[in-house]
Structures are given as structure tokens and as C-alpha cells.
Coordinates of C-alpha atoms in Angstrom, one line a residue:
X21 CA 10.5 -71.3 -56.0
X22 CA 7.8 -72.2 -58.5
X23 CA 5.2 -72.1 -55.6
X24 CA 6.5 -68.7 -54.6
X25 CA 6.2 -67.4 -58.2
X26 CA 2.5 -68.5 -58.4
X27 CA 1.7 -67.0 -55.0
X28 CA 3.1 -63.6 -56.0
X29 CA 1.4 -63.7 -59.4
X30 CA -2.1 -64.5 -57.9
X31 CA -1.8 -62.4 -54.8
X32 CA -4.5 -59.8 -54.1
X33 CA -1.8 -57.6 -52.5
X34 CA -0.6 -55.1 -55.1
X35 CA 2.8 -55.0 -53.5
X36 CA 3.4 -58.7 -54.0
X37 CA 2.0 -58.6 -57.5
X38 CA 4.5 -55.9 -58.4
X39 CA 7.3 -58.2 -57.2
X40 CA 6.1 -61.1 -59.3
X41 CA 7.7 -59.6 -62.4
X42 CA 11.1 -60.3 -61.0
X43 CA 10.4 -64.0 -60.7
X44 CA 9.6 -64.6 -64.4
X45 CA 9.9 -67.9 -66.3
X46 CA 13.2 -66.8 -67.5
X47 CA 14.4 -66.3 -64.0
X48 CA 13.0 -69.6 -62.9
X49 CA 15.0 -71.3 -65.6
X50 CA 18.1 -69.5 -64.6
X51 CA 17.6 -70.5 -60.9
X52 CA 17.0 -74.1 -62.0
X53 CA 20.2 -74.2 -64.0
X54 CA 22.2 -72.9 -61.1
X55 CA 20.7 -75.4 -58.6
X56 CA 21.4 -78.2 -61.1
X57 CA 25.1 -77.4 -61.6
X58 CA 25.7 -76.1 -58.0
X59 CA 23.5 -78.1 -55.6
X60 CA 24.8 -76.1 -52.6
X61 CA 22.8 -73.1 -53.9
X62 CA 19.9 -72.4 -51.5
X63 CA 16.4 -71.1 -52.3
X64 CA 16.9 -68.3 -49.8
X65 CA 20.0 -67.0 -51.6
X66 CA 18.1 -67.2 -54.9
X67 CA 15.3 -65.0 -53.5
X68 CA 17.8 -62.5 -52.1
X69 CA 19.6 -62.0 -55.4
X70 CA 16.5 -62.3 -57.7
X71 CA 14.5 -59.6 -55.9
X72 CA 17.5 -57.5 -54.6
X73 CA 15.9 -57.8 -51.2
X74 CA 18.5 -55.5 -49.6
X75 CA 17.4 -52.6 -51.8
X76 CA 13.6 -53.1 -51.6
X77 CA 11.5 -50.5 -49.9
X78 CA 10.8 -51.5 -46.3
X79 CA 7.1 -52.4 -46.9
X80 CA 7.8 -54.5 -49.9
X81 CA 10.7 -56.2 -48.1
X82 CA 8.6 -57.1 -45.1
X83 CA 5.7 -58.5 -47.3
X84 CA 8.1 -60.6 -49.3
X85 CA 9.9 -61.9 -46.1
X86 CA 6.6 -62.9 -44.5
X87 CA 5.7 -64.8 -47.7
X88 CA 8.9 -66.8 -48.0
X89 CA 8.9 -67.6 -44.3
X90 CA 5.4 -69.2 -44.8
X91 CA 6.9 -71.3 -47.6
X92 CA 9.9 -72.4 -45.4
X93 CA 12.4 -70.5 -47.4
X94 CA 14.9 -69.5 -44.6
X95 CA 18.7 -69.0 -44.4
X96 CA 20.7 -72.1 -44.1
X97 CA 22.9 -72.7 -41.1
X98 CA 26.5 -71.8 -41.6
X99 CA 25.8 -69.5 -44.6
X100 CA 28.0 -66.5 -43.7
X101 CA 29.8 -64.2 -46.1
X102 CA 32.5 -63.6 -43.4
X103 CA 33.6 -67.2 -43.3
X104 CA 37.1 -67.8 -44.8
X105 CA 37.3 -68.7 -48.5
X106 CA 40.1 -69.8 -50.8
X107 CA 41.0 -67.9 -54.0
X108 CA 43.9 -69.2 -56.1
X109 CA 45.0 -69.9 -59.6
X110 CA 46.9 -73.2 -60.0
X111 CA 47.7 -75.1 -63.2
X112 CA 45.7 -72.5 -65.2
X113 CA 42.5 -73.2 -63.2
X114 CA 40.9 -70.5 -61.1
X115 CA 39.3 -71.7 -57.8
X116 CA 37.2 -69.5 -55.6
X117 CA 35.7 -71.4 -52.7
X118 CA 34.1 -74.6 -54.1
X119 CA 33.9 -73.4 -57.7
X120 CA 36.6 -73.9 -60.4
X121 CA 36.9 -72.9 -64.0
X122 CA 39.8 -72.9 -66.5
X123 CA 41.7 -69.6 -67.0
X124 CA 40.9 -68.0 -70.3
X125 CA 43.6 -68.0 -73.0
X126 CA 43.9 -64.7 -74.9
X127 CA 46.4 -62.7 -77.0
X128 CA 44.9 -59.4 -76.0
X129 CA 46.8 -59.2 -72.7
X130 CA 46.9 -55.4 -72.7
X131 CA 43.2 -55.4 -72.1
X132 CA 43.2 -57.7 -69.1
X133 CA 42.8 -55.6 -66.0
X134 CA 45.7 -55.4 -63.5
X135 CA 44.7 -53.6 -60.3
X136 CA 45.6 -53.4 -56.6
X137 CA 43.0 -55.5 -54.8
X138 CA 43.0 -56.8 -51.2
X139 CA 40.9 -60.0 -50.7
X140 CA 38.3 -60.0 -48.0
X141 CA 35.8 -62.9 -47.5
X142 CA 32.7 -60.9 -48.4
X143 CA 34.1 -59.9 -51.8
X144 CA 35.4 -63.4 -52.5
X145 CA 32.0 -65.0 -51.7
X146 CA 30.5 -62.5 -54.2
X147 CA 33.1 -63.4 -56.9
X148 CA 32.4 -67.1 -56.4
X149 CA 28.7 -66.5 -57.2
X150 CA 29.8 -64.4 -60.2
X151 CA 32.1 -67.2 -61.3
X152 CA 29.2 -69.7 -61.2
X153 CA 27.1 -67.5 -63.3
X154 CA 29.9 -66.9 -65.7
X155 CA 30.5 -70.6 -66.1
X156 CA 26.7 -71.0 -66.9
X157 CA 26.9 -68.4 -69.6
X158 CA 24.9 -65.8 -67.8
X159 CA 25.2 -62.0 -68.2
X160 CA 25.9 -60.3 -64.9
X161 CA 24.4 -57.2 -63.2
X162 CA 25.9 -55.7 -60.1
X163 CA 23.8 -53.2 -58.2
X164 CA 25.0 -51.2 -55.2
X165 CA 25.7 -47.8 -53.7
X166 CA 28.5 -45.7 -55.1
X167 CA 31.9 -46.3 -53.6
X168 CA 31.3 -49.9 -52.5
X169 CA 33.8 -51.3 -54.9
X170 CA 31.8 -52.6 -57.9
X171 CA 34.4 -51.6 -60.5
X172 CA 37.3 -53.0 -58.4
X173 CA 35.5 -56.3 -57.9
X174 CA 34.7 -56.7 -61.6
X175 CA 38.3 -55.8 -62.6
X176 CA 39.8 -58.3 -60.1
X177 CA 37.3 -60.9 -61.3
X178 CA 38.4 -60.5 -64.9
X179 CA 42.0 -60.3 -63.9
X180 CA 41.7 -63.7 -62.2
X181 CA 40.0 -65.1 -65.3
X182 CA 42.5 -63.5 -67.6
X183 CA 39.6 -62.0 -69.6
X184 CA 40.1 -58.9 -71.8
X185 CA 37.8 -56.1 -71.0
X186 CA 36.1 -53.3 -73.0
X187 CA 34.8 -50.4 -70.9
X188 CA 32.0 -47.9 -71.5
X189 CA 30.5 -45.4 -69.1
X190 CA 27.0 -44.1 -69.7
X191 CA 25.6 -40.7 -68.7
X192 CA 22.4 -38.8 -69.2
X193 CA 23.5 -37.5 -72.6
X194 CA 24.3 -41.0 -74.0
X195 CA 22.5 -41.7 -77.3
X196 CA 22.0 -44.8 -79.3
X197 CA 24.5 -43.6 -81.8
X198 CA 27.2 -43.0 -79.2
X199 CA 26.6 -46.4 -77.7
X200 CA 27.4 -48.1 -81.0
X201 CA 29.9 -45.8 -82.8
X202 CA 32.7 -43.6 -81.5
X203 CA 33.6 -40.4 -83.5
X204 CA 37.2 -39.5 -83.5
X205 CA 39.4 -37.0 -85.5
X206 CA 42.4 -38.6 -87.2
X207 CA 44.7 -36.6 -89.5
X208 CA 42.1 -33.9 -89.8
X209 CA 39.3 -36.3 -90.9
X210 CA 36.3 -37.3 -88.9
X211 CA 36.2 -41.1 -88.5
X212 CA 33.5 -43.2 -86.9
X213 CA 35.2 -46.1 -85.1
X214 CA 33.6 -49.1 -83.5
X215 CA 32.5 -48.4 -80.0
X216 CA 33.8 -50.6 -77.1
X217 CA 30.4 -52.5 -77.4
X218 CA 31.1 -53.5 -81.0
X219 CA 34.7 -54.3 -80.3
X220 CA 33.7 -56.6 -77.5
X221 CA 31.1 -58.3 -79.7
X222 CA 33.7 -58.9 -82.5
X223 CA 36.6 -60.2 -80.4
X224 CA 34.7 -62.0 -77.6
X225 CA 35.8 -59.6 -74.9
X226 CA 33.8 -58.8 -71.7
X227 CA 31.9 -55.5 -72.0
X228 CA 31.7 -53.6 -68.7
X229 CA 28.9 -51.1 -68.9
X230 CA 29.3 -48.6 -66.0
X231 CA 26.7 -46.2 -64.5
X232 CA 24.0 -47.9 -66.5
X233 CA 21.3 -46.1 -64.4
X234 CA 22.4 -42.7 -65.6
X235 CA 21.5 -43.2 -69.2
X236 CA 18.0 -42.7 -70.6
X237 CA 15.9 -45.8 -70.5
X238 CA 15.4 -45.9 -74.3
X239 CA 19.1 -46.1 -74.7
X240 CA 19.7 -48.9 -72.2
X241 CA 16.8 -50.8 -73.6
X242 CA 18.8 -51.2 -76.8
X243 CA 20.8 -53.7 -74.8
X244 CA 17.7 -55.8 -74.4
X245 CA 17.8 -57.4 -77.9
X246 CA 21.6 -57.9 -77.7
X247 CA 21.4 -59.7 -74.4
X248 CA 18.2 -61.6 -75.2
X249 CA 18.7 -62.7 -78.7
X250 CA 22.2 -61.6 -79.7
X251 CA 21.0 -59.1 -82.3
X252 CA 21.4 -55.4 -82.6
X253 CA 21.1 -52.8 -85.4
X254 CA 24.0 -50.3 -85.4
X255 CA 23.6 -46.7 -86.4
X256 CA 25.6 -47.1 -89.6
X257 CA 23.3 -49.9 -90.9
X258 CA 25.3 -52.9 -89.8
X259 CA 23.6 -55.7 -87.9
X260 CA 24.9 -57.8 -85.1
X261 CA 23.7 -61.4 -85.4
X262 CA 24.3 -64.6 -83.6
X263 CA 24.9 -66.5 -86.8
X264 CA 25.7 -65.1 -90.3
X265 CA 22.8 -65.6 -92.7
X266 CA 23.7 -67.5 -96.0
X267 CA 25.0 -65.4 -98.9
X268 CA 25.2 -62.3 -96.6
X269 CA 27.5 -59.3 -97.2
X270 CA 30.2 -59.5 -94.4
X271 CA 30.5 -55.7 -94.5
X272 CA 26.9 -55.4 -93.3
X273 CA 26.8 -58.1 -90.7
X274 CA 28.9 -58.8 -87.5
X275 CA 28.7 -62.3 -86.0
X276 CA 28.6 -62.2 -82.2
X277 CA 31.6 -64.0 -80.7
X278 CA 30.7 -67.0 -78.5
X279 CA 32.9 -65.7 -75.7
X280 CA 31.2 -62.2 -75.6
X281 CA 29.8 -61.3 -72.2
X282 CA 28.3 -58.3 -70.6
X283 CA 28.8 -57.1 -67.0
X284 CA 26.6 -54.1 -66.1
X285 CA 27.2 -51.9 -63.1
X286 CA 24.4 -49.7 -61.7
X287 CA 23.6 -47.7 -58.5
X288 CA 20.8 -48.9 -56.4
X289 CA 17.3 -47.6 -57.4
X290 CA 15.6 -44.8 -55.6
X291 CA 16.8 -42.1 -53.2
X292 CA 19.5 -40.7 -53.1
X293 CA 20.8 -41.5 -56.6
X294 CA 17.5 -40.8 -58.3
X295 CA 18.6 -42.4 -61.5
X296 CA 16.7 -44.7 -63.8
X297 CA 15.7 -48.1 -62.4
X298 CA 17.8 -50.3 -64.6
X299 CA 17.2 -53.3 -62.5
X300 CA 13.4 -52.8 -62.7
X301 CA 13.5 -52.4 -66.5
X302 CA 16.1 -55.0 -67.5
X303 CA 17.0 -56.9 -64.4
X304 CA 15.1 -59.9 -65.7
X305 CA 17.8 -60.4 -68.4
X306 CA 20.7 -60.7 -66.0
X307 CA 21.9 -62.7 -63.2
X308 CA 21.8 -59.9 -60.6
X309 CA 23.9 -59.5 -57.5
X310 CA 23.8 -56.8 -54.7
X311 CA 27.1 -55.2 -53.7
X312 CA 27.1 -53.8 -50.2
X313 CA 29.7 -52.1 -48.1
X314 CA 31.8 -54.8 -46.4
X315 CA 30.6 -56.0 -43.0
X316 CA 32.4 -54.7 -39.9
X317 CA 34.9 -57.5 -39.7
X318 CA 35.6 -57.5 -43.5
X319 CA 36.0 -53.7 -43.6
X320 CA 38.5 -53.8 -40.6
X321 CA 40.4 -56.6 -42.5
X322 CA 40.4 -54.5 -45.7
X323 CA 41.5 -51.3 -43.9
X324 CA 44.3 -53.1 -42.1
X325 CA 45.7 -54.1 -45.5
X326 CA 45.4 -50.5 -46.9
X327 CA 47.0 -49.0 -43.7
X328 CA 49.3 -51.6 -42.1
X329 CA 50.9 -48.8 -39.9
X330 CA 47.6 -47.3 -38.8
X331 CA 46.6 -48.2 -35.2
X332 CA 43.9 -50.8 -35.0
X333 CA 41.9 -48.7 -32.5
X334 CA 41.8 -45.9 -35.0
X335 CA 40.6 -48.2 -37.7
X336 CA 37.8 -49.6 -35.5
X337 CA 36.7 -46.1 -34.5
X338 CA 36.5 -45.1 -38.2
X339 CA 34.6 -48.2 -39.1
X340 CA 32.1 -47.5 -36.3
X341 CA 31.6 -43.9 -37.5
X342 CA 31.0 -44.8 -41.1
X343 CA 28.9 -47.8 -40.2
X344 CA 26.5 -45.6 -38.3
X345 CA 26.4 -43.0 -41.0
X346 CA 25.5 -45.7 -43.6
X347 CA 22.6 -46.8 -41.4
X348 CA 21.4 -43.2 -41.2
X349 CA 21.7 -42.9 -45.0
X350 CA 19.5 -45.9 -45.4
X351 CA 16.9 -44.3 -43.1
X352 CA 17.1 -41.0 -45.1
X353 CA 18.6 -39.0 -42.2
X354 CA 21.7 -38.0 -44.2
X355 CA 21.8 -37.5 -47.9
X356 CA 25.2 -38.9 -48.8
X357 CA 25.7 -42.7 -48.5
X358 CA 29.2 -42.7 -47.0
X359 CA 30.9 -45.7 -48.5
X360 CA 34.1 -47.8 -48.1
X361 CA 35.8 -45.5 -50.6
X362 CA 35.8 -42.6 -48.2
X363 CA 37.2 -44.5 -45.2
X364 CA 39.8 -46.2 -47.4
X365 CA 41.0 -42.8 -48.5
X366 CA 41.3 -41.7 -44.8
X367 CA 43.3 -44.7 -43.8
X368 CA 45.6 -44.5 -46.8
X369 CA 46.3 -40.8 -46.0
X370 CA 47.0 -41.6 -42.3
X371 CA 49.2 -44.5 -43.3
X372 CA 51.3 -42.3 -45.6
X373 CA 51.3 -39.3 -43.3
X374 CA 51.3 -40.7 -39.7
X375 CA 51.8 -37.2 -38.2
X376 CA 48.7 -35.7 -39.9
X377 CA 45.9 -34.5 -37.7
X378 CA 43.3 -37.2 -37.8
X379 CA 40.5 -34.6 -37.4
X380 CA 41.8 -32.7 -40.4
X381 CA 41.7 -35.8 -42.5
X382 CA 38.2 -36.7 -41.4
X383 CA 37.1 -33.1 -42.0
X384 CA 38.2 -33.4 -45.6
X385 CA 35.5 -36.0 -46.1
X386 CA 32.8 -34.1 -44.3
X387 CA 33.7 -30.7 -45.7
X388 CA 30.7 -30.3 -47.9
X389 CA 28.3 -31.2 -45.2
X390 CA 29.1 -28.1 -43.2
X391 CA 26.5 -26.2 -45.3
X392 CA 23.7 -28.1 -43.6
X393 CA 23.3 -27.2 -39.9
X394 CA 21.3 -30.4 -39.2
X395 CA 24.0 -32.6 -40.8
X396 CA 26.7 -30.8 -38.9
X397 CA 25.0 -31.5 -35.6
X398 CA 24.5 -35.1 -36.5
X399 CA 28.1 -35.6 -37.6
X400 CA 29.4 -33.9 -34.5
X401 CA 27.3 -36.2 -32.2
X402 CA 28.5 -39.4 -34.1
X403 CA 32.2 -38.4 -34.0
X404 CA 32.0 -37.6 -30.3
X405 CA 30.1 -40.8 -29.7
X406 CA 32.9 -42.9 -31.2
X407 CA 35.6 -41.5 -29.2
X408 CA 37.2 -38.6 -31.2
X409 CA 38.9 -36.2 -28.8
X410 CA 37.6 -32.9 -30.2
X411 CA 34.1 -32.2 -29.1
X412 CA 33.8 -29.3 -31.5
X413 CA 35.0 -31.0 -34.6
X414 CA 32.0 -29.8 -36.6
X415 CA 31.3 -26.5 -34.9
X416 CA 31.5 -23.0 -36.5
X417 CA 34.6 -22.2 -34.5
X418 CA 36.3 -25.4 -35.6
X419 CA 35.3 -24.8 -39.3
X420 CA 36.6 -21.2 -39.2
X421 CA 39.9 -22.4 -37.8
X422 CA 40.2 -25.0 -40.6
X423 CA 39.3 -22.3 -43.2
X424 CA 42.0 -20.1 -41.8
X425 CA 44.5 -22.9 -42.1
X426 CA 43.4 -23.6 -45.7
X427 CA 44.0 -20.0 -46.6
X428 CA 47.5 -20.3 -45.2
X429 CA 46.8 -17.7 -42.5
X430 CA 48.5 -17.5 -39.2
X431 CA 46.0 -18.5 -36.4
X432 CA 46.9 -17.2 -33.0
X433 CA 45.1 -18.1 -29.8
X434 CA 44.2 -14.7 -28.6
X435 CA 44.7 -13.7 -25.0
X436 CA 42.9 -10.5 -24.2
X437 CA 44.2 -10.1 -20.6
X438 CA 41.0 -8.2 -19.8
X439 CA 38.4 -9.1 -17.2
X440 CA 34.7 -9.5 -17.9
X441 CA 32.3 -7.0 -16.3
X442 CA 28.7 -7.9 -17.2
X443 CA 27.1 -9.6 -20.1
X444 CA 25.2 -7.5 -22.7
X445 CA 23.9 -7.7 -26.3
X446 CA 26.2 -4.9 -27.6
X447 CA 25.7 -2.2 -30.2
X448 CA 24.4 -3.1 -33.7
X449 CA 26.7 -2.0 -36.5
X450 CA 24.6 -0.8 -39.5
X451 CA 27.6 -1.6 -41.8
X452 CA 28.1 -5.1 -40.3
X453 CA 31.8 -4.5 -40.3
X454 CA 34.0 -7.2 -38.6
X455 CA 34.9 -6.5 -35.0
X456 CA 37.5 -8.3 -33.0
X457 CA 37.4 -7.5 -29.3
X458 CA 36.5 -4.1 -28.0
X459 CA 33.7 -5.0 -25.7
X460 CA 31.3 -2.9 -27.8
X461 CA 29.7 -4.5 -30.8
X462 CA 27.2 -7.3 -31.1
X463 CA 28.3 -10.1 -33.4
X464 CA 32.0 -9.6 -32.9
X465 CA 34.6 -12.3 -32.5
X466 CA 37.2 -13.0 -29.9
X467 CA 35.9 -10.3 -27.5
X468 CA 34.2 -10.3 -24.1
X469 CA 30.8 -9.6 -22.6
X470 CA 28.9 -9.0 -25.9
X471 CA 26.9 -11.6 -27.9
X472 CA 29.2 -13.0 -30.6
X473 CA 31.5 -15.9 -31.4
X474 CA 34.9 -17.0 -30.0
X475 CA 34.8 -14.7 -27.0
X476 CA 34.0 -15.0 -23.3
X477 CA 31.4 -13.9 -20.9
X478 CA 28.7 -13.1 -23.5
X479 CA 25.0 -14.0 -23.0
X480 CA 24.5 -16.0 -26.2
X481 CA 26.1 -16.8 -29.5
X482 CA 25.5 -14.5 -32.5
X483 CA 27.0 -15.1 -35.9
X484 CA 27.3 -12.1 -38.3
X485 CA 29.2 -14.1 -41.0
X486 CA 32.7 -12.9 -40.2
X487 CA 35.9 -14.9 -39.6
X488 CA 36.1 -16.2 -36.0
X489 CA 39.0 -15.2 -33.7
X490 CA 39.2 -17.6 -30.9
X491 CA 40.1 -17.0 -27.3
X492 CA 41.7 -20.0 -25.6
X493 CA 39.7 -22.5 -23.6
X494 CA 41.7 -21.6 -20.5
X495 CA 40.6 -18.0 -20.7
X496 CA 37.0 -18.9 -21.3
X497 CA 36.9 -21.2 -18.3
X498 CA 38.4 -18.5 -16.1
X499 CA 35.2 -16.4 -16.3
X500 CA 33.9 -15.9 -12.7
X501 CA 30.8 -17.8 -11.7
X502 CA 28.7 -14.7 -11.1
X503 CA 29.3 -13.5 -14.6
X504 CA 28.3 -16.9 -16.0
X505 CA 25.1 -16.8 -13.9
X506 CA 24.3 -13.3 -15.2
X507 CA 24.9 -14.4 -18.8
X508 CA 22.5 -17.4 -18.4
X509 CA 19.9 -15.1 -16.8
X510 CA 20.2 -12.7 -19.7
X511 CA 20.0 -15.5 -22.3
X512 CA 16.9 -16.8 -20.5
X513 CA 15.3 -13.3 -20.5
X514 CA 16.1 -12.9 -24.2
X515 CA 14.4 -16.3 -24.9
X516 CA 11.3 -15.2 -23.0
X517 CA 11.2 -12.0 -25.0
X518 CA 11.4 -13.9 -28.2
X519 CA 8.6 -16.2 -27.1
X520 CA 6.5 -13.1 -26.3
X521 CA 7.3 -11.6 -29.7
X522 CA 6.0 -14.7 -31.6
X523 CA 3.0 -15.2 -29.2
X524 CA 4.1 -18.3 -27.4
X525 CA 4.2 -19.1 -23.7
X526 CA 6.8 -21.1 -21.9
X527 CA 4.5 -24.1 -21.8
X528 CA 3.8 -23.7 -25.5
X529 CA 7.6 -23.7 -26.1
X530 CA 8.2 -26.8 -24.1
X531 CA 5.2 -28.5 -25.8
X532 CA 6.6 -27.5 -29.2
X533 CA 10.0 -28.9 -28.3
X534 CA 8.5 -32.1 -27.2
X535 CA 6.6 -32.6 -30.5
X536 CA 9.6 -31.3 -32.6
X537 CA 12.1 -33.6 -30.9
X538 CA 9.9 -36.7 -31.6
X539 CA 9.9 -36.0 -35.4
X540 CA 13.2 -34.1 -35.8
X541 CA 14.8 -37.1 -37.6
X542 CA 11.9 -37.3 -40.1
X543 CA 12.0 -33.5 -40.6
X544 CA 15.7 -33.8 -41.4
X545 CA 15.1 -36.7 -43.8
X546 CA 12.4 -34.7 -45.6
X547 CA 14.6 -31.6 -45.9
X548 CA 17.4 -33.8 -47.4
X549 CA 15.0 -35.3 -49.9
X550 CA 13.5 -32.0 -51.0
X551 CA 17.0 -30.4 -51.1
X552 CA 18.2 -33.1 -53.5
X553 CA 15.2 -32.8 -55.7
X554 CA 15.6 -29.0 -55.8
X555 CA 19.2 -29.4 -56.7
X556 CA 18.3 -31.9 -59.5
X557 CA 15.9 -29.4 -61.0
X558 CA 18.7 -26.8 -61.2
X559 CA 21.2 -29.1 -62.9
X560 CA 22.6 -27.9 -66.2
X561 CA 21.3 -29.6 -69.3
X562 CA 23.0 -30.2 -72.6
X563 CA 21.7 -27.7 -75.2
X564 CA 21.4 -29.0 -78.7
X565 CA 21.9 -27.3 -82.0
X566 CA 24.3 -24.6 -80.8
X567 CA 26.8 -22.9 -83.0
X568 CA 29.3 -22.0 -80.2
X569 CA 30.7 -23.7 -77.1
X570 CA 31.2 -27.5 -76.7
X571 CA 31.1 -29.6 -79.9
X572 CA 27.8 -31.4 -80.4
X573 CA 28.8 -34.7 -81.9
X574 CA 25.3 -35.2 -83.3
X575 CA 26.1 -32.4 -85.8
X576 CA 29.4 -33.9 -87.0
X577 CA 29.1 -34.9 -90.7
X578 CA 31.5 -37.0 -92.7
X579 CA 33.3 -35.1 -95.5
X580 CA 34.5 -38.1 -97.5
X581 CA 34.6 -38.3 -101.2
X582 CA 31.7 -40.3 -102.9
X583 CA 32.3 -44.0 -103.2
X584 CA 35.6 -43.8 -101.1
X585 CA 34.1 -45.9 -98.4
X586 CA 32.0 -48.8 -99.9
X587 CA 29.8 -49.0 -96.8
X588 CA 28.6 -45.4 -97.2
X589 CA 27.1 -45.9 -100.7
X590 CA 27.2 -43.3 -103.5
X591 CA 25.9 -40.3 -101.5
X592 CA 26.6 -39.1 -98.0
X593 CA 22.9 -38.2 -97.8
X594 CA 22.0 -41.9 -98.1
X595 CA 24.3 -42.7 -95.2
X596 CA 22.8 -39.9 -93.1
X597 CA 19.3 -41.2 -93.9
X598 CA 20.4 -44.7 -93.0
X599 CA 21.8 -43.5 -89.6
X600 CA 18.5 -41.7 -88.8
X601 CA 16.4 -44.7 -89.8
X602 CA 18.6 -47.1 -87.7
X603 CA 18.3 -44.8 -84.7
X604 CA 14.6 -44.7 -85.2
X605 CA 14.4 -48.5 -85.4
X606 CA 16.6 -48.9 -82.3
X607 CA 14.4 -46.4 -80.3
X608 CA 11.2 -48.3 -81.4
X609 CA 12.8 -51.5 -80.2
X610 CA 13.5 -50.0 -76.8
X611 CA 9.9 -48.6 -76.5
X612 CA 8.3 -51.9 -77.5
X613 CA 10.5 -53.7 -74.9
X614 CA 9.2 -51.4 -72.2
X615 CA 5.6 -51.9 -73.3

């Protein structure tokens, strides 16, 4: 490990030099302590967790893997997260795998999590590594996609340890003040209470900081001094210290409890979350672990426990669909990283309502994606590939039928009883009114011969934005062969006219299709990235200093009588100045840590 650190630091490759910051002296000391107390720990596993290899960009990951292979750092035989592992509490001792620690004794039982959790080998292996870090006194950082179970794993871990938890969720409007104080109104008076962070420091609880990547970097950097040296200045002037100084005023100092710990949860850096890179800024202070979606076998095992009455074949098909979608999300081909959370919800629904239409339940998860034609096509192909019966589960007709059902409308399979004569484009309605049947208008639905949707015998599909009335498949298949041939000829002719209109020949069109098909996935990925960036630019932002609307807690001012609270001093203005000065100091601390 030391040799790897020096190779990275002295490398002429800028990519490897950038990675060297993750293998600092502090991290080397942490790795050495782990290997001393747990000799089974391998260098390969240490590299995987220290660099978060699973979440590195492909070029950086390949460069690092080539380097560690030259040093002989390779996976050990038999190291598999899917291998069985024991988890039990016996005689007040928690044992996970080969690691054991005494169960914590506390009187704050109401703050110990109590959740529904099904054990799977992959999660238990992760909790064993967390247990080792916890035993060594390390602070923990879990990084992973949303919906992979970070919160549930931490809650189950603390439940097994019997450790009380304080919880705080960060967001983009989190400030240093809200991180350390919590304004509440009690009996008509504004009172600043201790935040969960301060309560955890006082009582020795475990502070769980969720969505750490959402907060501004200058706010999360305030945690640096707390984690590194056990010190922090609060916005009301109090100071958190590891040891109380002699002759200090207890009202102005808070001694950090020896049992205090921090567990930070953050989404993976980069696309599609586009949050702050918490791991890159502060990952060096924590013992970091990557949380992934369960492997195929672990996910099947998990879903069988959530849905004991769901057929195993259905579970396997769902796991196949979502597994392929996750791979596509990693490649940037779909924007949303479909997680275990979605497939668990599907299985729970099917288990509780066994007569529900499986396609309906799946459609609820993919509902938002119908606004992207490329994603609709991709999802339809994947669902069909994994054996779902409906081939048009994501088509416009299917979506229209689902919309009609959601609006509690009666949907009738229309039977026209009329024969097709010859395909045609149909008349254009200047008012674009909806037309159902009639054999006259272009863009109608449920008709015949004309270009539209839901009908039969037309030359090509034409969507005018109206609700679709669907003829039955039997009636569509009964169209005579000569009518179908005429429709194909007309569609071919219309295509040739369109090519002529845009100045392309048939050869140009085939050549264009050849080039387009070879980069269609990359085009789709780029569209998704640009669409997400465009949506991010249009997000609403909190507007400060407004006199109407939501309450701006920065503008809340205490209206207490002078000298009523000894910590405030003789004048409220002094307290406000102290708050501003403390906030300024905390911000400077965050900036200096970044530099």
C-alpha cells in the first residue's frame, strides 16, 4: 500500500496524480490499523474502498487497475460478497461474520432504530466491514446511488448495536446556523434548540447525516474540524471541545462525548445526481464504503422475502429487467438509475394484490419516462426481451389506454364492422378537432384507411395529440393482403417524397441510417445529460429577504427580555453580532480546509 501511494504521488500521469490524494498518510494509518486488528483484510479490498473504484470514471479506473495489477494487488480467492454469513446477537455480543463487539448499553431506547430488514449476504458483508471500522473508532461514509438501501443498512446496523441515533438531512439551502441550531416556536416564543448534531455530541449518540452531497461545500466542510479534531464553534458562541479547558464556563463549552460517532450518507459523485463531491472533499476523514444494488442472487433472495407469494419466475424477470436498466444508467443511456427500491415496491404490490395486472404495476414505475421517445423505445425493447407478454407495453396506444383507465373512463374495444377500401392520407382539419372513425380525416383514431392511430388499413401512423380509440387486434389482422400491400406502397412513396423535400436520395438515407444507428446510444446519452443540465438550470431557488411567502428562518429574531437568558448577554444586538461572527468564522474554517 505504501508503494502504491508513492507511485501515485510521483506519477507523470495526471490521472494517477489526482488519485493520490485519496491515499494520504491518514488513510495509510487507517488501513494499517485495520490490517493489524483484522489480518484477514486484503490490500485489494482496501484499494476498492479507499478509492471508491466502483464509482470512478472509466479512464481513471482502468489506469488504477493497471497500476495495482503491476504491484500484485489482486482479489483473493474465495472473497465473494454472496457467500453465506452469520449475523446474531447472543449474550449481549453482536457477531457478524468473523467480527464481534459488545452490544451498547443505553437508556435512550426510544432513539434506537427499529425497522423491517431482510438479511442478504451482500448487506451483511458490508455491515461486517462497518462493524470493524466502528470498533476501531472510525467515522463512516456510505456512498451509493439513491434507492440502494443506505438508510436501511445504517438503521439495521445501529439497531443490532443498540446505538441511539440522531438524524439530520441536508439540502441545498442548509446553512451553518441550521446545522448547529434548530429554531422552534413554543408557547408563542421563538426558541433556538440544539440541533441533532449538538445533541449527538452531548449524549454520545450516532449522528446520521443524510444527503450530504446536497448541501453547499462550505457547510459540509464545517464537519471537518469536528471529525478531525473534535472541535466546532456553534452559531450562538458555544464551542465543542474534546476536553474542557481549566476554569472554563460550562455554559460556553460542550465536551464531546467519547461515544459520539458520525455516519454520513451521500449519493455517488457525478452524473446523474450532479451534487457536490462530498467524497472528493472530505472522504479522507472517513472510512468509506460503496453501497451498490444487490447482486442478482442477493436481490432475488431479498425479493423472495418481500414477496413470498410472488412466483419466482416473475421475480427473476423483474431482476433481469432492472439489472439491464442499471447497466444502461451506468453507461449514460438512461437518466434514472433504477434501484432496488423500485423493484421492491413492485414485488410488495404484487404480493398484496396478486390479481393486479403486472404490466400496470410496472408502468407505474416507468410512467414519467413516457415523455422521452428514446427512453420509451428502450424500455419497450428491454421489457419484451425479458419475456413480458405485451409487446406494446410502452407504445402510444398502450399509454393512452392506461390514461383512460386512470381517468376512470370506460374503454371499449371498438368494432367498426366496415371494410377497408384503399389507403389514403385523409383531409387535414384546420381546427385539429378529434375524429373517431369516419374514413375522412388525417390524424383520427379508431378509423380506417386514413393515416392516424388505433385504426386499420392506413398507410402510416399520424399522431395529432388526441385520445386514442383502439380497434381490436382481430379486426386489424383481418385487413386483406392487397390493402396492406397498397398501404406499404403508399408509405414508401411518402417516404421518397419526404427525402426529395429535404434533398436526400435513397442512398443518402441508407447511409445516414447506417451512421446514425452506430452512434444512436451515444446520442441518446448526450440528450439525457443535456436534458438534466437544462432542468437543473430551471430549478426554483430560495429567494432571501422576502416579506411574504414562506418564512425565512434567517430573519427570525429573539424577542426575549434583556438578561433573561444569561448566555445572550445584556443586549440582543450583542447576541446577533456573535452569531454573525461565529458564522463568519465557521465559513472561513470551511474555506481554509478546502484550500
